[in-house]
Amino acid sequence: MTTPPRRVTQRDIARLAGVSQATVSLVLNNRADAEVRIAPETRDRVLRVIAETGYAADPVARRLASRFNRIIGVFTYEPAFPSGSRDFFHPFLLGIEEYAERVGCDLLLFTSAPVVDGRRRIFHQDNRLRLADGCILLGREIDGAELHRLNRDGFPYVAVGRRDDAGGPVPYVGADYATAVARLVERALRCGHRRLTYVGMGMTAESSEDRRRGYLAAATTAESARQVAAEAGEADASLDDLLADGTTVAFVEGFATAVALESAARRRGLTAPGDLSIVTLGDPTVPVPTDIAFTGFRIPREEMGRQAVEVLTGVIDGSAGGLQQRLLPCELVEGDTLGTPDPAVDRR
Amino acid sequence: MTTPPRRVTQRDIARLAGVSQATVSLVLNNRADAEVRIAPETRDRVLRVIAETGYAADPVARRLASRFNRIIGVFTYEPAFPSGSRDFFHPFLLGIEEYAERVGCDLLLFTSAPVVDGRRRIFHQDNRLRLADGCILLGREIDGAELHRLNRDGFPYVAVGRRDDAGGPVPYVGADYATAVARLVERALRCGHRRLTYVGMGMTAESSEDRRRGYLAAATTAESARQVAAEAGEADASLDDLLADGTTVAFVEGFATAVALESAARRRGLTAPGDLSIVTLGDPTVPVPTDIAFTGFRIPREEMGRQAVEVLTGVIDGSAGGLQQRLLPCELVEGDTLGTPDPAVDRR
DNA sequence: CCGCCGCGCTAATACGTATTAGCATCTATG
DNA sequence: CATAGATGCTAATACGTATTAGCGCGGCGG
């Protein structure tokens, strides 16, 4: 294979147009300040040569000379596409792409980040972060130490999902889980439920924290508002526990767990919401086949992606004033699994 | 916001370790050629300072000096994520991401490319292509003129899907539609079918071309092997036409058309394959709900994505010898819609 | 004692663009 | 006609890393 023709540079343009490289740069950047002036005919000549040669500025060199690149980095703590996380990341990416296209930015997926201890690391030997003007962070749990470092380095970024401070406020676009869960709890209370159980996933992520907070804040008038942890695999034991407690409504963090719980109940001839109301606290993060329309809420993932780009562009160009933290409302889903508590159980 | 602390550079490391910047670079790159030697104690000292400062090489500067930045561009002629094309692009991206991760490359999605006349353009005013070392092209129909220009510029790229020459051979990783279709035709002939119809989509893309070629090549012993064009919307008219012709097996290019055809038949009390065998020629490109298991073949999309990256890396570093064109076999899907032709119809 | 060689490192330069100080040249003004 | 100011451009430099020619030094053979 013959060695490819060397790329066309500003120097080439300059030679062809009979000007200096600096002039080409000035023309390209439309510099018309009082400081810098280019005669119209010179400008035209340069532009003509540029058009003829199909010259395009090397974005890398541009970046080195400390200019913006119009590249937005996307860092996913798990692979972005593979089937497992597909349904989790996809809506975010959809929104991100849409808004990136709107503002004329390209998206750089950091697929090269090495996986250590089961998760990708932002910072590693050959850190490529700076290729982008800024970066969007996606993932259920984001390493606080890495957020610290981003803050320390002053690198523009935004997290998708609320994050606790990490050596300073973390810019984020999250979903308002606390309010959504609280609304659902209120609704259950209005239905007459008094014995509630929060079935968590035992995670420490902020998103879990927020749901629990909303639950506790709204459940104050309940007779009982306990919390347990459960996984989809232990649905039968969980169900035993719920029934023994006299729980009439379960708020289930994991969608898969809710599905398993409902199946377990049905296997025993029980129904939701007849014998036990089940409320889900978010869309499935892994594909779970089910025909049940669960009562719960929808996470505005796509919109979160869009707004993440919006916030990031603000952080990058510094036009964003103060705090860059947004919580978007979740739309409640009516569903069929929240009903009036069974009097027999209720009066126990 | 206070101005961020200046980045740590090799010069800083050099100063702290009492060596020159060049030495730092040499240590970092583990250069131990006969040409270049570093005393072990010097190396250790430099490495210690690097560890202490948390220094990370600026990938931008690195790329400027080395000409490679380990970035693979991904150009999709339609938006990559949106729902419409979701099921079409996703498997490709999955494979691409997997292999990119393996070879330690990042993925740059060219979302900034402007849409003109309903499709994105690679080449436009502020061309960003060169940020990547090379580029993967995705899309049903790829503009031949743009391929010409890529070839002329000597920019490394690879198309997903077979492409005709464009001012030179086009590197691609495609699916062997011709063989897959031919196999299905042979199978139909073995079942006793003699009157075949190819129901195309009226497209000029290479992928359509290949299917037709395979059809014609294998259908030589048929009594009749005609071609018609149809869309999902005109299923009833198409069905009329097929029945009037005495066709016993239809090879349907568009998955959605096949679904519509089957529905139309069922509405008339006809069945597939009882009254008409239906063979599909590829997976759905848009989501179409159906319970029917159509006879046809599966396009190895994920594997195409993987191999596209593999071929591209070869093209980029020039290690790839000659022609970079691969056709991957499609797996035939047994399905339920190809059967023995109805004797009543057959003998007409 | 000289020359040579191998070792360990550095100085210089390249990569392509953006920016800035300042040099010619021309025009207007006193 | 001298001078100030405006105009149009260029030379020089910075950005941070990679590469290469070559320098100084010590040891060794002659």
mmCIF file of C-alpha atoms in Angstrom, chain B residues 67-341:
data_model
loop_
_atom_site.group_PDB
_atom_site.id
_atom_site.type_symbol
_atom_site.label_atom_id
_atom_site.label_comp_id
_atom_site.label_asym_id
_atom_site.label_seq_id
_atom_site.Cartn_x
_atom_site.Cartn_y
_atom_site.Cartn_z
ATOM 1 C CA ARG B 67 -0.237 10.801 14.421
ATOM 2 C CA PHE B 68 -2.388 8.169 16.129
ATOM 3 C CA ASN B 69 -4.864 8.767 18.870
ATOM 4 C CA ARG B 70 -6.593 5.405 19.109
ATOM 5 C CA ILE B 71 -9.926 6.853 18.203
ATOM 6 C CA ILE B 72 -12.274 5.117 15.837
ATOM 7 C CA GLY B 73 -14.890 7.267 14.212
ATOM 8 C CA VAL B 74 -18.366 5.897 13.724
ATOM 9 C CA PHE B 75 -20.454 7.523 11.087
ATOM 10 C CA THR B 76 -24.105 6.585 10.886
ATOM 11 C CA TYR B 77 -26.144 7.873 8.019
ATOM 12 C CA GLU B 78 -29.077 8.058 10.328
ATOM 13 C CA PRO B 79 -28.974 8.988 14.027
ATOM 14 C CA ALA B 80 -27.453 6.076 15.897
ATOM 15 C CA PHE B 81 -29.812 5.682 18.780
ATOM 16 C CA PRO B 82 -33.275 6.964 17.964
ATOM 17 C CA SER B 83 -36.063 4.489 18.148
ATOM 18 C CA GLY B 84 -36.591 4.206 14.416
ATOM 19 C CA SER B 85 -33.166 2.843 13.631
ATOM 20 C CA ARG B 86 -32.565 1.438 17.048
ATOM 21 C CA ASP B 87 -32.979 -2.173 16.180
ATOM 22 C CA PHE B 88 -30.987 -1.715 13.048
ATOM 23 C CA PHE B 89 -27.869 -0.085 14.438
ATOM 24 C CA HIS B 90 -27.759 -1.484 17.891
ATOM 25 C CA PRO B 91 -26.305 -4.898 17.146
ATOM 26 C CA PHE B 92 -23.576 -3.357 15.001
ATOM 27 C CA LEU B 93 -22.651 -0.913 17.726
ATOM 28 C CA LEU B 94 -22.590 -3.688 20.242
ATOM 29 C CA GLY B 95 -19.974 -5.559 18.243
ATOM 30 C CA ILE B 96 -18.062 -2.392 17.463
ATOM 31 C CA GLU B 97 -17.893 -1.390 21.087
ATOM 32 C CA GLU B 98 -16.815 -4.810 22.183
ATOM 33 C CA TYR B 99 -13.931 -4.983 19.792
ATOM 34 C CA ALA B 100 -12.935 -1.373 20.299
ATOM 35 C CA GLU B 101 -12.689 -2.044 23.991
ATOM 36 C CA ARG B 102 -10.561 -5.065 23.271
ATOM 37 C CA VAL B 103 -8.061 -3.114 21.186
ATOM 38 C CA GLY B 104 -8.139 -0.124 23.529
ATOM 39 C CA CYS B 105 -9.725 2.383 21.198
ATOM 40 C CA ASP B 106 -12.329 5.019 21.933
ATOM 41 C CA LEU B 107 -15.344 5.526 19.727
ATOM 42 C CA LEU B 108 -16.209 8.889 18.241
ATOM 43 C CA LEU B 109 -19.792 9.206 17.079
ATOM 44 C CA PHE B 110 -20.104 11.874 14.443
ATOM 45 C CA THR B 111 -23.346 13.314 15.642
ATOM 46 C CA SER B 112 -22.396 16.775 14.491
ATOM 47 C CA ALA B 113 -22.596 15.924 10.820
ATOM 48 C CA PRO B 114 -25.351 18.049 9.358
ATOM 49 C CA VAL B 115 -28.365 16.503 7.708
ATOM 50 C CA VAL B 116 -28.877 17.549 4.104
ATOM 51 C CA ASP B 117 -31.683 16.138 1.988
ATOM 52 C CA GLY B 118 -32.652 13.743 4.727
ATOM 53 C CA ARG B 119 -29.277 12.158 5.278
ATOM 54 C CA ARG B 120 -26.101 13.020 7.063
ATOM 55 C CA ARG B 121 -23.092 14.077 5.090
ATOM 56 C CA ILE B 122 -19.571 13.047 5.931
ATOM 57 C CA PHE B 123 -18.012 15.968 4.180
ATOM 58 C CA HIS B 124 -19.161 19.377 5.114
ATOM 59 C CA GLN B 125 -17.854 22.737 6.034
ATOM 60 C CA ASP B 126 -16.232 21.926 9.327
ATOM 61 C CA ASN B 127 -15.193 18.379 8.671
ATOM 62 C CA ARG B 128 -14.319 16.498 11.826
ATOM 63 C CA LEU B 129 -13.340 13.198 10.305
ATOM 64 C CA ARG B 130 -9.654 13.638 10.964
ATOM 65 C CA LEU B 131 -9.993 13.556 14.681
ATOM 66 C CA ALA B 132 -10.296 9.823 14.332
ATOM 67 C CA ASP B 133 -7.581 7.538 13.058
ATOM 68 C CA GLY B 134 -10.123 5.926 10.827
ATOM 69 C CA CYS B 135 -13.808 5.551 10.493
ATOM 70 C CA ILE B 136 -16.573 2.977 10.294
ATOM 71 C CA LEU B 137 -19.478 3.723 7.967
ATOM 72 C CA LEU B 138 -22.932 2.493 8.860
ATOM 73 C CA GLY B 139 -26.088 2.870 6.854
ATOM 74 C CA ARG B 140 -28.322 1.155 4.396
ATOM 75 C CA GLU B 141 -27.264 3.361 1.537
ATOM 76 C CA ILE B 142 -23.889 5.055 1.537
ATOM 77 C CA ASP B 143 -23.167 7.890 -0.839
ATOM 78 C CA GLY B 144 -20.771 6.736 -3.544
ATOM 79 C CA ALA B 145 -19.347 10.213 -3.978
ATOM 80 C CA GLU B 146 -18.314 10.311 -0.360
ATOM 81 C CA LEU B 147 -16.630 6.921 -0.690
ATOM 82 C CA HIS B 148 -14.751 8.272 -3.699
ATOM 83 C CA ARG B 149 -13.528 11.156 -1.655
ATOM 84 C CA LEU B 150 -12.449 8.968 1.230
ATOM 85 C CA ASN B 151 -10.460 6.852 -1.177
ATOM 86 C CA ARG B 152 -8.933 9.884 -2.817
ATOM 87 C CA ASP B 153 -7.937 11.396 0.500
ATOM 88 C CA GLY B 154 -6.490 8.112 1.636
ATOM 89 C CA PHE B 155 -8.456 8.297 4.847
ATOM 90 C CA PRO B 156 -8.731 4.879 6.519
ATOM 91 C CA TYR B 157 -12.281 3.625 6.665
ATOM 92 C CA VAL B 158 -14.370 0.515 6.404
ATOM 93 C CA ALA B 159 -17.986 0.143 5.423
ATOM 94 C CA VAL B 160 -20.365 -2.179 7.177
ATOM 95 C CA GLY B 161 -22.087 -3.938 4.329
ATOM 96 C CA ARG B 162 -20.686 -4.719 0.889
ATOM 97 C CA ARG B 163 -20.050 -1.712 -1.345
ATOM 98 C CA ASP B 164 -19.239 -1.396 -5.012
ATOM 99 C CA ASP B 165 -15.900 0.079 -5.972
ATOM 100 C CA ALA B 166 -15.700 3.822 -5.629
ATOM 101 C CA GLY B 167 -12.541 5.076 -7.281
ATOM 102 C CA GLY B 168 -10.901 1.958 -5.911
ATOM 103 C CA PRO B 169 -11.936 -1.009 -3.848
ATOM 104 C CA VAL B 170 -13.993 -0.212 -0.784
ATOM 105 C CA PRO B 171 -12.925 -1.994 2.397
ATOM 106 C CA TYR B 172 -15.984 -3.583 3.909
ATOM 107 C CA VAL B 173 -17.379 -6.236 6.190
ATOM 108 C CA GLY B 174 -20.647 -7.395 4.760
ATOM 109 C CA ALA B 175 -23.107 -10.225 4.980
ATOM 110 C CA ASP B 176 -23.208 -12.813 2.252
ATOM 111 C CA TYR B 177 -26.770 -12.223 1.212
ATOM 112 C CA ALA B 178 -26.354 -13.809 -2.214
ATOM 113 C CA THR B 179 -25.411 -17.174 -0.777
ATOM 114 C CA ALA B 180 -28.040 -17.033 1.956
ATOM 115 C CA VAL B 181 -30.811 -16.236 -0.510
ATOM 116 C CA ALA B 182 -29.562 -18.863 -2.921
ATOM 117 C CA ARG B 183 -29.672 -21.489 -0.187
ATOM 118 C CA LEU B 184 -33.250 -20.575 0.629
ATOM 119 C CA VAL B 185 -34.226 -20.759 -3.021
ATOM 120 C CA GLU B 186 -32.613 -24.196 -3.286
ATOM 121 C CA ARG B 187 -34.482 -25.302 -0.242
ATOM 122 C CA ALA B 188 -37.751 -24.116 -1.726
ATOM 123 C CA LEU B 189 -37.019 -25.912 -4.969
ATOM 124 C CA ARG B 190 -36.320 -29.102 -3.038
ATOM 125 C CA CYS B 191 -39.695 -28.687 -1.377
ATOM 126 C CA GLY B 192 -41.233 -28.815 -4.814
ATOM 127 C CA HIS B 193 -41.847 -25.126 -5.473
ATOM 128 C CA ARG B 194 -41.676 -24.126 -9.128
ATOM 129 C CA ARG B 195 -43.317 -20.715 -9.313
ATOM 130 C CA LEU B 196 -41.283 -18.255 -7.285
ATOM 131 C CA THR B 197 -41.621 -14.533 -6.773
ATOM 132 C CA TYR B 198 -39.055 -12.156 -5.356
ATOM 133 C CA VAL B 199 -40.813 -9.332 -3.541
ATOM 134 C CA GLY B 200 -38.258 -6.527 -3.396
ATOM 135 C CA MET B 201 -38.269 -3.093 -1.862
ATOM 136 C CA GLY B 202 -37.242 -1.262 -4.994
ATOM 137 C CA MET B 203 -33.913 -0.216 -3.529
ATOM 138 C CA THR B 204 -30.665 0.157 -5.387
ATOM 139 C CA ALA B 205 -28.400 -0.516 -2.421
ATOM 140 C CA GLU B 206 -25.777 -3.213 -2.789
ATOM 141 C CA SER B 207 -27.485 -5.293 -0.144
ATOM 142 C CA SER B 208 -30.616 -5.458 -2.288
ATOM 143 C CA GLU B 209 -28.549 -6.160 -5.347
ATOM 144 C CA ASP B 210 -26.855 -9.116 -3.666
ATOM 145 C CA ARG B 211 -30.121 -10.685 -2.590
ATOM 146 C CA ARG B 212 -31.507 -10.437 -6.101
ATOM 147 C CA ARG B 213 -28.363 -11.903 -7.546
ATOM 148 C CA GLY B 214 -28.541 -14.895 -5.221
ATOM 149 C CA TYR B 215 -32.191 -15.361 -6.104
ATOM 150 C CA LEU B 216 -31.635 -15.331 -9.836
ATOM 151 C CA ALA B 217 -28.573 -17.535 -9.664
ATOM 152 C CA ALA B 218 -30.363 -20.277 -7.745
ATOM 153 C CA ALA B 219 -33.760 -20.067 -9.384
ATOM 154 C CA THR B 220 -32.609 -21.268 -12.820
ATOM 155 C CA THR B 221 -34.440 -24.559 -12.597
ATOM 156 C CA ALA B 222 -37.714 -22.961 -11.572
ATOM 157 C CA GLU B 223 -40.620 -22.786 -13.949
ATOM 158 C CA SER B 224 -41.046 -19.101 -13.162
ATOM 159 C CA ALA B 225 -38.856 -16.763 -11.138
ATOM 160 C CA ARG B 226 -40.143 -13.241 -11.422
ATOM 161 C CA GLN B 227 -39.493 -10.134 -9.417
ATOM 162 C CA VAL B 228 -41.924 -7.545 -8.143
ATOM 163 C CA ALA B 229 -41.644 -4.613 -5.782
ATOM 164 C CA ALA B 230 -43.959 -4.067 -2.866
ATOM 165 C CA GLU B 231 -44.279 -2.224 0.379
ATOM 166 C CA ALA B 232 -45.889 -3.239 3.626
ATOM 167 C CA GLY B 233 -48.759 -0.878 2.949
ATOM 168 C CA GLU B 234 -49.856 -2.575 -0.254
ATOM 169 C CA ALA B 235 -49.963 -6.085 1.129
ATOM 170 C CA ASP B 236 -53.438 -6.845 -0.187
ATOM 171 C CA ALA B 237 -52.640 -5.883 -3.731
ATOM 172 C CA SER B 238 -49.399 -7.839 -3.537
ATOM 173 C CA LEU B 239 -51.203 -10.880 -2.280
ATOM 174 C CA ASP B 240 -53.700 -10.635 -5.129
ATOM 175 C CA ASP B 241 -50.834 -10.466 -7.536
ATOM 176 C CA LEU B 242 -49.054 -13.452 -6.038
ATOM 177 C CA LEU B 243 -52.146 -15.598 -6.066
ATOM 178 C CA ALA B 244 -53.067 -14.600 -9.607
ATOM 179 C CA ASP B 245 -49.606 -15.551 -10.752
ATOM 180 C CA GLY B 246 -49.823 -18.945 -9.114
ATOM 181 C CA THR B 247 -46.784 -18.196 -7.036
ATOM 182 C CA THR B 248 -46.248 -20.836 -4.362
ATOM 183 C CA VAL B 249 -43.365 -19.210 -2.537
ATOM 184 C CA ALA B 250 -42.550 -15.554 -2.046
ATOM 185 C CA PHE B 251 -39.066 -14.327 -1.123
ATOM 186 C CA VAL B 252 -39.704 -11.094 0.675
ATOM 187 C CA GLU B 253 -36.937 -8.561 1.101
ATOM 188 C CA GLY B 254 -38.619 -6.353 3.681
ATOM 189 C CA PHE B 255 -39.447 -8.016 6.949
ATOM 190 C CA ALA B 256 -42.360 -5.685 7.536
ATOM 191 C CA THR B 257 -43.739 -6.578 4.102
ATOM 192 C CA ALA B 258 -43.595 -10.263 4.973
ATOM 193 C CA VAL B 259 -45.495 -9.630 8.174
ATOM 194 C CA ALA B 260 -48.137 -7.614 6.333
ATOM 195 C CA LEU B 261 -48.419 -10.267 3.635
ATOM 196 C CA GLU B 262 -48.965 -13.005 6.180
ATOM 197 C CA SER B 263 -51.613 -10.952 7.969
ATOM 198 C CA ALA B 264 -53.397 -10.230 4.725
ATOM 199 C CA ALA B 265 -53.411 -13.932 3.890
ATOM 200 C CA ARG B 266 -54.717 -14.854 7.294
ATOM 201 C CA ARG B 267 -57.509 -12.316 7.000
ATOM 202 C CA ARG B 268 -58.656 -14.152 3.889
ATOM 203 C CA GLY B 269 -58.579 -17.497 5.610
ATOM 204 C CA LEU B 270 -55.360 -18.509 3.885
ATOM 205 C CA THR B 271 -52.339 -19.830 5.726
ATOM 206 C CA ALA B 272 -48.590 -19.811 5.346
ATOM 207 C CA PRO B 273 -47.123 -22.122 4.325
ATOM 208 C CA GLY B 274 -50.351 -24.006 3.502
ATOM 209 C CA ASP B 275 -51.519 -21.727 0.707
ATOM 210 C CA LEU B 276 -48.408 -19.655 0.178
ATOM 211 C CA SER B 277 -44.892 -20.110 1.518
ATOM 212 C CA ILE B 278 -43.226 -16.917 2.709
ATOM 213 C CA VAL B 279 -39.480 -16.560 3.122
ATOM 214 C CA THR B 280 -37.915 -13.456 4.661
ATOM 215 C CA LEU B 281 -34.540 -12.174 3.588
ATOM 216 C CA GLY B 282 -33.123 -10.605 6.724
ATOM 217 C CA ASP B 283 -33.952 -9.457 10.207
ATOM 218 C CA PRO B 284 -36.356 -6.610 10.838
ATOM 219 C CA THR B 285 -34.804 -3.179 10.422
ATOM 220 C CA VAL B 286 -37.685 -1.528 12.198
ATOM 221 C CA PRO B 287 -39.556 -3.034 15.111
ATOM 222 C CA VAL B 288 -42.451 -5.104 13.787
ATOM 223 C CA PRO B 289 -44.512 -7.075 16.254
ATOM 224 C CA THR B 290 -45.266 -10.576 15.060
ATOM 225 C CA ASP B 291 -45.700 -14.027 16.504
ATOM 226 C CA ILE B 292 -44.841 -15.766 13.289
ATOM 227 C CA ALA B 293 -41.513 -17.578 13.037
ATOM 228 C CA PHE B 294 -40.627 -16.806 9.468
ATOM 229 C CA THR B 295 -38.296 -18.964 7.465
ATOM 230 C CA GLY B 296 -35.309 -16.883 6.420
ATOM 231 C CA PHE B 297 -31.840 -16.071 7.686
ATOM 232 C CA ARG B 298 -30.128 -14.111 10.375
ATOM 233 C CA ILE B 299 -27.664 -11.320 9.598
ATOM 234 C CA PRO B 300 -24.564 -11.596 11.818
ATOM 235 C CA ARG B 301 -24.712 -7.923 12.752
ATOM 236 C CA GLU B 302 -22.762 -8.094 15.935
ATOM 237 C CA GLU B 303 -19.971 -10.054 14.321
ATOM 238 C CA MET B 304 -19.964 -7.602 11.427
ATOM 239 C CA GLY B 305 -19.380 -4.801 13.908
ATOM 240 C CA ARG B 306 -16.523 -6.628 15.542
ATOM 241 C CA GLN B 307 -14.823 -7.485 12.295
ATOM 242 C CA ALA B 308 -15.315 -3.975 10.970
ATOM 243 C CA VAL B 309 -13.138 -2.703 13.793
ATOM 244 C CA GLU B 310 -10.647 -5.444 13.141
ATOM 245 C CA VAL B 311 -10.390 -4.598 9.449
ATOM 246 C CA LEU B 312 -10.192 -0.894 10.192
ATOM 247 C CA THR B 313 -7.301 -1.253 12.597
ATOM 248 C CA GLY B 314 -5.539 -3.208 9.886
ATOM 249 C CA VAL B 315 -6.157 -0.463 7.334
ATOM 250 C CA ILE B 316 -4.988 2.204 9.759
ATOM 251 C CA ASP B 317 -1.645 0.727 10.679
ATOM 252 C CA GLY B 318 -1.126 -0.569 7.186
ATOM 253 C CA SER B 319 -0.488 -4.060 8.498
ATOM 254 C CA ALA B 320 -3.427 -5.262 6.459
ATOM 255 C CA GLY B 321 -1.956 -6.692 3.317
ATOM 256 C CA GLY B 322 -4.111 -6.468 0.242
ATOM 257 C CA LEU B 323 -7.839 -6.309 -0.139
ATOM 258 C CA GLN B 324 -9.875 -5.686 2.960
ATOM 259 C CA GLN B 325 -13.225 -7.099 2.027
ATOM 260 C CA ARG B 326 -15.055 -9.710 4.019
ATOM 261 C CA LEU B 327 -18.423 -11.365 3.555
ATOM 262 C CA LEU B 328 -19.748 -13.195 6.571
ATOM 263 C CA PRO B 329 -22.158 -16.103 6.229
ATOM 264 C CA CYS B 330 -25.753 -15.708 7.365
ATOM 265 C CA GLU B 331 -27.287 -18.399 9.491
ATOM 266 C CA LEU B 332 -30.439 -19.890 7.968
ATOM 267 C CA VAL B 333 -33.532 -19.861 10.135
ATOM 268 C CA GLU B 334 -35.774 -22.891 9.786
ATOM 269 C CA GLY B 335 -39.002 -21.145 10.735
ATOM 270 C CA ASP B 336 -42.538 -22.274 9.935
ATOM 271 C CA THR B 337 -43.419 -20.451 6.750
ATOM 272 C CA LEU B 338 -41.772 -22.578 4.086
ATOM 273 C CA GLY B 339 -43.566 -25.822 3.254
ATOM 274 C CA THR B 340 -44.596 -28.083 0.407
ATOM 275 C CA PRO B 341 -46.577 -26.227 -2.245
#
